[in-house]
Short mmCIF file of C-alpha atoms and ligand atoms in Angstrom, two decimals:
data_model
loop_
_atom_site.label_atom_id
_atom_site.label_comp_id
_atom_site.label_asym_id
_atom_site.label_seq_id
_atom_site.Cartn_x
_atom_site.Cartn_y
_atom_site.Cartn_z
CA MET E 1274 22.29 -7.57 29.89
CA ALA E 1275 23.83 -4.31 30.29
CA LEU E 1276 22.18 -3.56 33.58
CA ALA E 1277 23.13 -7.15 34.70
CA CYS E 1278 26.99 -6.40 33.53
CA LEU E 1279 26.87 -3.03 35.37
CA LEU E 1280 25.71 -4.78 38.68
CA VAL E 1281 28.15 -7.55 38.47
CA VAL E 1282 30.98 -4.73 37.94
CA GLY E 1283 29.68 -2.55 40.27
CA ALA E 1284 29.66 -5.12 43.09
CA LEU E 1285 33.36 -6.04 42.05
CA GLY E 1286 34.20 -2.37 42.05
CA PHE E 1287 32.87 -2.22 45.63
CA THR E 1288 34.50 -5.25 47.01
CA LEU E 1289 37.84 -4.06 45.53
CA PHE E 1290 37.20 -0.63 47.35
CA THR E 1291 36.43 -1.96 50.63
CA ALA E 1292 39.16 -4.71 50.57
CA SER E 1293 41.84 -2.22 49.58
CA GLU E 1294 40.84 -0.32 52.70
CA ASP E 1295 40.86 -3.27 55.00
CA LEU E 1296 43.92 -4.48 53.55
CA GLU E 1297 45.78 -1.31 54.10
CA ASP E 1298 44.72 -1.10 57.87
CA ALA E 1299 46.10 -4.93 58.16
CA LEU E 1300 49.34 -4.17 56.50
CA LEU E 1301 50.26 -0.78 58.39
CA VAL E 1302 49.22 -2.55 62.18
CA GLN E 1303 51.73 -5.23 61.05
CA LEU E 1304 54.57 -2.90 59.56
CA VAL E 1305 54.38 -0.82 62.69
CA SER E 1306 54.12 -3.82 65.07
CA GLU E 1307 57.35 -5.46 63.68
CA GLU E 1308 58.94 -2.30 63.93
CA MET E 1309 58.25 -1.87 67.50
CA ASP E 1310 59.32 -5.43 68.20
CA PHE E 1311 62.64 -4.57 66.50
CA LEU E 1312 62.87 -1.42 68.64
CA ILE E 1313 62.23 -3.36 71.77
CA LYS E 1314 64.60 -6.12 70.83
CA ARG E 1315 67.57 -3.71 69.79
CA HIS E 1316 67.01 -1.87 73.15
CA LYS E 1317 67.03 -5.17 75.21
CA GLN E 1318 70.30 -6.03 73.21
CA ASP E 1319 71.79 -2.42 73.97
CA ALA E 1320 70.52 -0.55 76.83
CA GLY E 1321 72.03 2.73 75.21
CA PHE E 1322 70.65 2.26 72.16
CA THR E 1323 69.27 5.48 70.43
CA PRO E 1324 67.08 4.94 67.51
CA GLN E 1325 67.53 6.95 64.18
CA PRO E 1326 64.79 8.51 62.23
CA SER E 1327 64.26 7.00 58.84
CA SER E 1328 62.20 8.58 56.13
CA ASN E 1329 58.86 7.00 57.16
CA PHE E 1330 59.74 5.57 60.61
CA GLN E 1331 60.30 7.81 63.71
CA SER E 1332 61.11 5.79 66.93
CA TYR E 1333 61.46 6.79 70.46
CA ILE E 1334 62.83 5.19 73.59
CA VAL E 1335 62.06 7.14 76.83
CA ARG E 1336 63.58 5.90 79.87
CA ASP E 1337 63.97 8.92 81.88
CA ALA E 1338 63.03 13.14 81.96
CA GLN E 1339 65.77 13.69 79.63
CA ASP E 1340 64.27 11.30 76.93
CA SER E 1341 60.84 12.73 77.70
CA ALA E 1342 62.18 16.26 76.80
CA ARG E 1343 63.27 15.11 73.39
CA LEU E 1344 60.04 13.43 72.39
CA PRO E 1345 57.83 15.81 69.95
CA ASP E 1346 54.79 17.37 71.38
CA TYR E 1347 52.49 15.29 69.40
CA LEU E 1348 53.67 11.82 70.99
CA ARG E 1349 53.93 13.21 74.69
CA LYS E 1350 50.28 13.19 75.31
CA LEU E 1351 49.67 9.74 74.02
CA GLY E 1352 49.20 6.57 76.37
CA PRO E 1353 50.15 3.00 75.34
CA GLY E 1354 48.20 1.47 72.52
CA ARG E 1355 47.43 2.35 68.89
CA HIS E 1356 46.72 5.84 67.58
CA GLU E 1357 46.15 7.55 64.45
CA LEU E 1358 46.61 11.25 64.26
CA TYR E 1359 47.54 14.16 61.72
CA VAL E 1360 50.94 15.46 62.12
CA GLY E 1361 50.56 18.94 59.95
CA LYS E 1362 48.56 17.30 56.87
CA ASP E 1363 50.14 14.04 56.84
CA GLU E 1364 48.44 10.70 58.57
CA SER E 1365 50.53 8.95 61.00
CA HIS E 1366 49.80 5.60 62.67
CA ILE E 1367 51.44 5.26 65.98
CA LEU E 1368 52.33 2.46 68.33
CA VAL E 1369 53.25 3.05 72.20
CA ARG E 1370 54.11 0.50 74.41
CA GLU E 1371 55.07 0.15 78.06
CA GLU E 1372 57.59 -2.14 79.32
CA ASN E 1373 59.32 -2.23 82.66
CA GLY E 1374 58.86 1.45 82.94
CA ILE E 1375 60.28 2.30 79.74
CA ARG E 1376 58.11 3.72 76.97
CA TYR E 1377 58.55 2.90 73.45
CA TYR E 1378 57.31 4.71 70.79
CA VAL E 1379 57.04 4.06 67.01
CA ALA E 1380 55.40 6.52 64.52
CA TYR E 1381 54.72 5.83 60.70
CA GLU E 1382 53.68 8.14 58.28
CA VAL E 1383 51.22 6.77 55.92
CA GLY E 1384 51.12 9.58 53.17
CA LEU E 1385 53.02 7.36 50.43
CA TYR E 1386 50.66 4.53 51.19
CA GLU E 1387 47.45 6.70 51.14
CA GLN E 1388 48.18 8.10 47.74
CA ARG E 1389 48.88 4.69 46.37
CA GLU E 1390 45.39 3.51 48.09
CA ARG E 1391 43.89 6.71 46.34
CA GLU E 1392 45.65 5.82 42.83
CA PHE E 1393 44.26 2.01 43.20
CA GLN E 1394 40.84 3.30 44.09
CA LEU E 1395 40.98 5.70 41.05
CA LEU E 1396 41.80 2.74 39.08
CA VAL E 1397 38.92 0.72 40.33
CA LEU E 1398 36.64 3.48 39.44
CA LEU E 1399 37.67 4.28 36.17
CA SER E 1400 37.57 0.45 35.08
CA VAL E 1401 34.00 0.38 36.34
CA LEU E 1402 32.98 3.17 34.39
CA THR E 1403 34.71 1.66 31.33
CA ALA E 1404 33.11 -1.57 31.95
CA ALA E 1405 29.47 0.01 32.09
CA LEU E 1406 30.27 2.05 29.05
CA VAL E 1407 31.48 -0.93 26.94
CA SER E 1408 28.53 -3.33 28.42
CA LEU E 1409 26.15 -0.77 27.64
CA ALA E 1410 27.32 -0.11 23.96
CA LEU E 1411 27.50 -3.98 23.60
CA GLY E 1412 24.11 -4.35 24.87
CA TYR E 1413 22.73 -2.03 22.72
CA TRP E 1414 24.52 -3.38 19.42
CA LEU E 1415 23.79 -6.87 20.53
CA SER E 1416 20.17 -6.21 21.19
CA GLY E 1417 19.95 -4.29 17.72
CA VAL E 1418 21.38 -7.26 15.88
CA LEU E 1419 18.93 -9.53 17.59
CA VAL E 1420 15.73 -7.61 17.20
CA ARG E 1421 16.44 -5.88 14.09
CA GLN E 1422 14.59 -8.66 11.95
CA VAL E 1423 11.61 -8.38 14.27
CA THR E 1424 11.35 -4.62 14.08
CA GLU E 1425 11.70 -4.58 10.43
CA LEU E 1426 8.81 -7.38 10.21
CA ALA E 1427 7.01 -5.11 12.91
CA GLY E 1428 7.51 -2.06 10.42
CA ARG E 1429 6.07 -4.10 7.45
CA VAL E 1430 3.09 -5.50 9.44
CA GLY E 1431 2.33 -2.23 10.66
CA THR E 1432 1.96 -0.70 7.13
CA LEU E 1433 -0.24 -3.35 6.02
CA ARG E 1434 -4.06 -1.97 4.99
CA PRO E 1435 -7.04 -4.49 4.81
CA GLY E 1436 -7.47 -4.52 0.83
CA GLN E 1437 -4.36 -3.48 -0.33
CA ALA E 1438 -2.20 -6.08 -2.44
CA HIS E 1439 -0.74 -9.00 -0.68
CA GLU E 1440 2.67 -8.23 0.57
CA ASN E 1441 5.24 -11.15 1.02
CA LEU E 1442 6.52 -11.03 4.62
CA ILE E 1443 8.83 -13.97 4.37
CA ARG E 1444 12.52 -13.01 3.21
CA PRO E 1445 15.52 -15.19 2.50
CA GLY E 1446 17.95 -15.42 5.47
CA GLN E 1447 15.25 -14.69 8.17
CA ASP E 1448 15.99 -16.15 11.40
CA PRO E 1449 13.83 -19.36 12.13
CA GLU E 1450 11.72 -17.73 14.67
CA VAL E 1451 11.20 -14.70 12.83
CA SER E 1452 10.52 -16.63 9.67
CA MET E 1453 7.72 -18.44 11.89
CA LEU E 1454 6.31 -15.17 13.05
CA ALA E 1455 6.21 -14.14 9.21
CA HIS E 1456 4.44 -17.15 8.25
CA ALA E 1457 1.88 -16.56 11.02
CA PHE E 1458 1.14 -13.07 9.97
CA GLU E 1459 1.10 -14.33 6.30
CA ASP E 1460 -1.58 -16.61 7.30
CA TYR E 1461 -3.71 -14.16 9.09
CA GLN E 1462 -3.35 -11.60 6.08
CA ALA E 1463 -4.42 -14.28 3.70
CA ARG E 1464 -7.75 -14.86 6.14
CA ILE E 1465 -8.39 -11.09 6.04
CA GLU E 1466 -8.03 -10.93 2.58
CA GLN E 1467 -10.35 -13.90 1.98
CA MET E 1468 -12.87 -12.53 4.75
CA ILE E 1469 -12.93 -8.88 3.08
CA ARG E 1470 -13.22 -10.67 -0.53
CA ARG E 1471 -16.40 -12.61 0.78
CA GLU E 1472 -17.89 -9.54 2.67
CA GLN E 1473 -17.17 -7.37 -0.79
CA GLU E 1474 -19.02 -10.22 -2.89
CA PHE E 1475 -21.89 -10.57 -0.79
CA THR E 1476 -22.50 -6.76 -0.57
CA SER E 1477 -22.26 -5.99 -4.33
CA ASN E 1478 -24.33 -9.24 -5.15
CA ALA E 1479 -27.31 -8.12 -2.45
CA SER E 1480 -26.98 -4.66 -4.06
CA HIS E 1481 -27.15 -5.97 -7.33
CA GLU E 1482 -29.77 -8.18 -7.13
CA LEU E 1483 -31.80 -5.69 -4.98
CA ARG E 1484 -31.60 -3.14 -7.75
CA THR E 1485 -33.07 -5.08 -10.35
CA PRO E 1486 -36.66 -5.06 -8.51
CA LEU E 1487 -36.41 -1.60 -7.46
CA THR E 1488 -35.68 -0.40 -11.16
CA ALA E 1489 -39.17 -2.41 -11.94
CA ILE E 1490 -40.86 -0.61 -9.24
CA LYS E 1491 -39.78 2.92 -10.24
CA THR E 1492 -40.53 2.15 -13.69
CA SER E 1493 -43.90 0.79 -13.02
CA CYS E 1494 -44.57 3.80 -10.66
CA GLU E 1495 -43.62 6.34 -13.56
CA LEU E 1496 -45.74 4.42 -15.84
CA LEU E 1497 -48.65 4.47 -13.30
CA LEU E 1498 -48.01 8.42 -12.52
CA ALA E 1499 -48.43 8.96 -16.21
CA ASP E 1500 -52.02 7.58 -16.23
CA SER E 1501 -54.44 10.17 -16.25
CA ALA E 1502 -57.14 7.88 -15.31
CA LEU E 1503 -55.15 7.74 -11.90
CA SER E 1504 -57.24 9.72 -9.03
CA GLU E 1505 -55.39 12.25 -7.04
CA LYS E 1506 -55.32 10.08 -4.03
CA SER E 1507 -53.54 6.97 -5.66
CA ARG E 1508 -51.38 9.42 -7.65
CA ALA E 1509 -50.25 10.91 -4.38
CA ARG E 1510 -49.44 7.02 -3.02
CA VAL E 1511 -47.67 6.26 -6.07
CA ALA E 1512 -45.29 8.88 -5.75
CA TRP E 1513 -44.71 8.32 -2.44
CA ILE E 1514 -43.75 4.76 -3.45
CA ASN E 1515 -41.63 6.22 -6.28
CA ALA E 1516 -39.80 8.34 -3.46
CA ALA E 1517 -39.51 5.57 -1.24
CA ALA E 1518 -37.99 3.38 -4.08
CA SER E 1519 -35.29 6.21 -4.91
CA ARG E 1520 -34.59 6.55 -1.37
CA MET E 1521 -33.75 2.53 -1.13
CA ALA E 1522 -31.62 3.07 -4.41
CA GLU E 1523 -29.48 5.68 -2.79
CA GLN E 1524 -29.11 3.47 0.49
CA ILE E 1525 -27.98 0.68 -2.01
CA GLN E 1526 -25.47 2.76 -3.48
CA ALA E 1527 -24.27 3.75 -0.26
CA LEU E 1528 -23.94 0.14 0.60
CA LEU E 1529 -22.04 -0.56 -2.78
CA PHE E 1530 -19.74 2.40 -1.85
CA LEU E 1531 -19.00 1.17 1.27
CA ALA E 1532 -18.32 -2.41 0.26
CA ARG E 1533 -16.13 -1.44 -2.77
CA GLY E 1534 -14.57 1.34 -0.93
CA GLN E 1535 -12.49 2.61 -3.81
CA ALA E 1536 -15.27 2.13 -6.64
CA LEU E 1537 -16.51 5.92 -6.94
CA GLY E 1538 -12.66 6.91 -7.45
CA GLU E 1539 -13.08 8.90 -10.90
CA THR E 1540 -13.48 12.89 -10.81
CA GLU E 1541 -15.57 14.70 -13.14
CA PRO E 1542 -16.61 18.29 -13.70
CA VAL E 1543 -19.76 18.80 -11.90
CA VAL E 1544 -22.51 21.75 -11.93
CA LEU E 1545 -23.19 22.10 -8.25
CA ALA E 1546 -26.82 23.37 -8.70
CA ASP E 1547 -27.73 20.47 -10.80
CA CYS E 1548 -26.51 18.24 -8.34
CA VAL E 1549 -28.14 19.78 -5.43
CA ALA E 1550 -31.38 19.92 -7.28
CA GLU E 1551 -31.09 16.08 -8.03
CA ALA E 1552 -30.30 15.36 -4.51
CA VAL E 1553 -33.39 17.58 -3.03
CA GLU E 1554 -35.75 16.11 -5.64
CA PRO E 1555 -36.83 13.00 -3.56
CA TYR E 1556 -37.39 15.02 -0.48
CA GLN E 1557 -39.51 17.63 -2.27
CA ALA E 1558 -42.81 15.90 -1.34
CA GLU E 1559 -41.91 15.74 2.57
CA ILE E 1560 -40.72 19.20 2.48
CA ALA E 1561 -44.21 20.05 1.15
CA ARG E 1562 -46.29 17.86 3.50
CA ARG E 1563 -44.23 19.50 6.72
CA GLY E 1564 -44.62 23.14 5.31
CA LEU E 1565 -41.05 23.81 5.14
CA ALA E 1566 -39.28 26.59 3.35
CA LEU E 1567 -36.37 25.45 0.86
CA GLU E 1568 -34.05 27.85 0.11
CA THR E 1569 -31.33 27.04 -2.16
CA ASP E 1570 -28.62 29.72 -2.78
CA VAL E 1571 -25.97 28.07 -4.63
CA ALA E 1572 -23.27 29.89 -6.88
CA PRO E 1573 -23.28 28.64 -10.66
CA GLU E 1574 -20.09 26.94 -10.32
CA THR E 1575 -18.43 23.68 -11.66
CA LEU E 1576 -16.29 21.76 -9.41
CA ASP E 1577 -13.93 18.94 -10.35
CA LEU E 1578 -15.27 15.78 -7.91
CA ASN E 1579 -17.08 12.60 -8.11
CA TYR E 1580 -20.59 13.06 -8.91
CA GLN E 1581 -22.00 9.99 -7.07
CA ALA E 1582 -20.09 10.78 -4.02
CA LEU E 1583 -21.41 14.37 -3.76
CA ARG E 1584 -25.00 13.10 -4.59
CA LEU E 1585 -24.62 10.56 -1.51
CA VAL E 1586 -23.38 13.19 0.63
CA LEU E 1587 -25.98 15.74 -0.15
CA ALA E 1588 -28.59 13.06 -0.25
CA ASN E 1589 -27.78 12.07 3.55
CA LEU E 1590 -27.53 15.63 4.67
CA VAL E 1591 -30.78 16.79 3.07
CA ARG E 1592 -32.60 13.63 4.20
CA ASN E 1593 -31.40 14.82 7.78
CA ALA E 1594 -32.41 18.35 7.80
CA VAL E 1595 -35.92 17.41 6.58
CA HIS E 1596 -36.16 14.94 8.80
CA PHE E 1597 -35.31 16.45 11.82
CA THR E 1598 -36.92 19.81 11.09
CA GLU E 1599 -40.72 20.15 11.77
CA HIS E 1600 -41.02 23.99 10.91
CA GLY E 1601 -38.97 26.67 9.25
CA PHE E 1602 -36.53 26.14 6.78
CA VAL E 1603 -34.04 23.90 5.02
CA ARG E 1604 -31.64 25.82 3.45
CA ILE E 1605 -28.85 24.96 0.99
CA GLY E 1606 -25.80 27.38 -0.03
CA TYR E 1607 -22.75 27.26 -1.65
CA ALA E 1608 -20.13 30.06 -1.89
CA ALA E 1609 -15.97 30.20 -2.07
CA LYS E 1610 -15.62 26.22 -1.88
CA ARG E 1611 -18.04 25.96 1.24
CA LEU E 1612 -21.40 24.11 0.80
CA THR E 1613 -23.80 24.38 3.69
CA ILE E 1614 -26.74 22.71 4.72
CA ALA E 1615 -28.87 24.61 7.23
CA ASP E 1616 -31.98 23.79 9.11
CA SER E 1617 -34.19 25.33 11.83
CA GLY E 1618 -34.88 21.85 13.21
CA GLN E 1619 -34.52 20.44 16.81
CA GLY E 1620 -30.49 20.69 16.72
CA ILE E 1621 -28.14 18.43 18.36
CA ALA E 1622 -27.14 18.37 22.15
CA THR E 1623 -23.58 19.65 22.51
CA GLU E 1624 -22.34 16.55 24.33
CA ASP E 1625 -23.67 14.45 21.21
CA LEU E 1626 -21.90 16.80 18.61
CA PRO E 1627 -18.71 15.16 18.78
CA ARG E 1628 -20.30 11.68 18.19
CA VAL E 1629 -22.95 12.41 15.16
CA PHE E 1630 -20.18 10.95 12.48
CA GLU E 1631 -19.74 7.74 14.37
CA ARG E 1632 -21.12 4.58 12.99
CA PHE E 1633 -24.77 3.63 14.45
CA PHE E 1634 -24.74 6.96 16.65
CA ARG E 1635 -28.32 8.26 17.01
CA ALA E 1636 -29.25 10.94 19.57
CA ALA E 1637 -31.78 9.17 22.24
CA ASP E 1638 -35.00 10.65 21.98
CA LEU E 1639 -35.39 10.72 18.04
CA GLY E 1640 -37.05 7.95 16.14
CA GLY E 1641 -36.30 6.16 12.96
CA GLY E 1642 -32.77 6.04 11.14
CA THR E 1643 -30.17 3.66 11.47
CA GLY E 1644 -27.34 5.76 12.52
CA LEU E 1645 -25.33 5.08 9.47
CA GLY E 1646 -26.06 8.09 7.17
CA LEU E 1647 -23.60 10.51 8.80
CA ALA E 1648 -20.90 7.88 9.12
CA ILE E 1649 -21.10 6.92 5.39
CA VAL E 1650 -20.82 11.18 4.56
CA LYS E 1651 -17.80 11.21 7.04
CA ARG E 1652 -16.42 8.26 5.21
CA ILE E 1653 -16.87 9.82 1.76
CA CYS E 1654 -15.72 13.24 2.91
CA ASP E 1655 -12.44 11.64 4.05
CA GLN E 1656 -11.78 9.64 0.81
CA TYR E 1657 -11.99 12.79 -1.19
CA GLY E 1658 -10.15 15.12 1.32
CA TRP E 1659 -13.31 17.18 1.82
CA LYS E 1660 -13.55 18.88 5.36
CA ILE E 1661 -16.90 18.27 6.98
CA GLU E 1662 -17.80 20.65 9.95
CA VAL E 1663 -21.09 20.75 12.09
CA GLU E 1664 -22.65 23.48 14.34
CA SER E 1665 -25.70 23.17 16.00
CA VAL E 1666 -27.99 24.71 18.93
CA PRO E 1667 -30.66 22.71 20.37
CA ALA E 1668 -34.14 23.91 19.42
CA LYS E 1669 -32.73 26.30 17.00
CA GLY E 1670 -31.12 24.11 13.96
CA SER E 1671 -27.90 22.71 12.66
CA VAL E 1672 -25.60 23.66 10.15
CA PHE E 1673 -23.49 21.16 8.38
CA SER E 1674 -20.74 22.49 5.95
CA ILE E 1675 -18.45 20.82 3.50
CA VAL E 1676 -15.24 22.55 2.64
CA PHE E 1677 -13.84 21.59 -0.81
CA PRO E 1678 -10.15 21.39 -1.22
P1 ADP N 1775 -29.72 8.45 11.22
O1 ADP N 1775 -30.15 7.49 10.29
O2 ADP N 1775 -30.16 8.05 12.81
O3 ADP N 1775 -30.42 9.65 10.62
P2 ADP N 1775 -27.45 9.65 10.63
O4 ADP N 1775 -25.95 9.03 11.04
O5 ADP N 1775 -27.71 10.44 9.38
O6 ADP N 1775 -28.12 8.55 11.27
O7 ADP N 1775 -27.55 10.86 12.21
C1 ADP N 1775 -27.16 10.52 13.20
C2 ADP N 1775 -27.92 11.25 14.22
O8 ADP N 1775 -27.30 12.46 14.28
C3 ADP N 1775 -29.24 11.12 14.05
O9 ADP N 1775 -29.77 10.51 14.41
C4 ADP N 1775 -29.69 12.54 14.84
O10 ADP N 1775 -29.96 12.25 16.10
C5 ADP N 1775 -28.45 13.43 14.48
N1 ADP N 1775 -28.57 14.46 13.37
C6 ADP N 1775 -28.11 14.49 12.27
N2 ADP N 1775 -28.62 15.33 11.26
C7 ADP N 1775 -29.14 16.06 12.30
C8 ADP N 1775 -29.90 17.41 12.05
N3 ADP N 1775 -30.03 18.01 10.56
N4 ADP N 1775 -30.69 17.84 12.96
C9 ADP N 1775 -30.84 17.11 14.26
N5 ADP N 1775 -30.32 16.26 14.78
C10 ADP N 1775 -29.32 15.44 13.49
#
């Protein structure tokens, strides 16, 4: 709107500006012509008439060499017709006419006219500038009034987060169009809430239903392992089933965490070394089978954090370290708020490093896995404000570090 105003006012200003110039020209031509007619008429009436100079007009009649000698220099070289020239610093419009061998000169000094014209043009320019400023200010104010409600609604929609308490977007006194928009957003918000609820219900139901048979499997395994009549071979098999069941229980725990988001909220004093030992336990058999050296160097410290969250993070990092290491070591260390899980495995290619925490990301040539483990780890770390870092050299090994606040 401001731009349109500016264009219209600008065009108007330009028209006035050029019109004033044309008008001035036409007016001067007319003025000088009329003075010339008057001069010739007077001369015809009185052959001895000698024109007197006025403040702006200078008229001359050249009948003979004597008259010619009295003529000012600047007029002497001019032929019949119209002329515009500067006499000193003043502009003059001059008309020279020849009739019956007599020359008539009328010179008009336009200084005053020019000054008026300049004043008028300045006025036009100032009016255009004022109109431009006013239209800009008015446009800004008006657009603010019109879109304030929309931007305010956009601001509130922008802060909506899935899962947070339902926010009422409809306000009394809203414009009908904005109210329609708010209704549409509210509907959408309600549908998203319903979808999240359904998903959370499904995940927690499924996790719960799966946990019961898993507990039965684990209990049976423990009972079987307690049976001294069991052969060594069967005992190894049962231990293997037991470890797989433990892993599955952990995955379900992670699923539950992802579904409920905030469910693991509370913190408690946790003895780090105990948590590490528990997380490593299910992988002891695999570590032994691969002939890896498990080295733990955890400072005896108690940290205030969520036990289950740390267990999940450790379980995933230790599982990866064991899974991607054929020979060498898996080293778990803790000092100065930094927990590290290092391995001497195949490592991660430099170009893959920034993507390892993405959901479903898996390096191309490695078998097994779902690509979810590190995404869950990252999410837990983000939720509790732990910083996770990874360094890796292909064919040498990887180091995952968690820095607690
Ligand atoms: P996955 O279920 O595939 O292990 P993760 O999210 O845990 O999923 O890991 C993603 C990918 O990151 C893995 O497929 C693997 O390529 C790479 N990765 C993770 N940890 C290690 C590690 N310790 N050594 C080598 N590669 C690893």
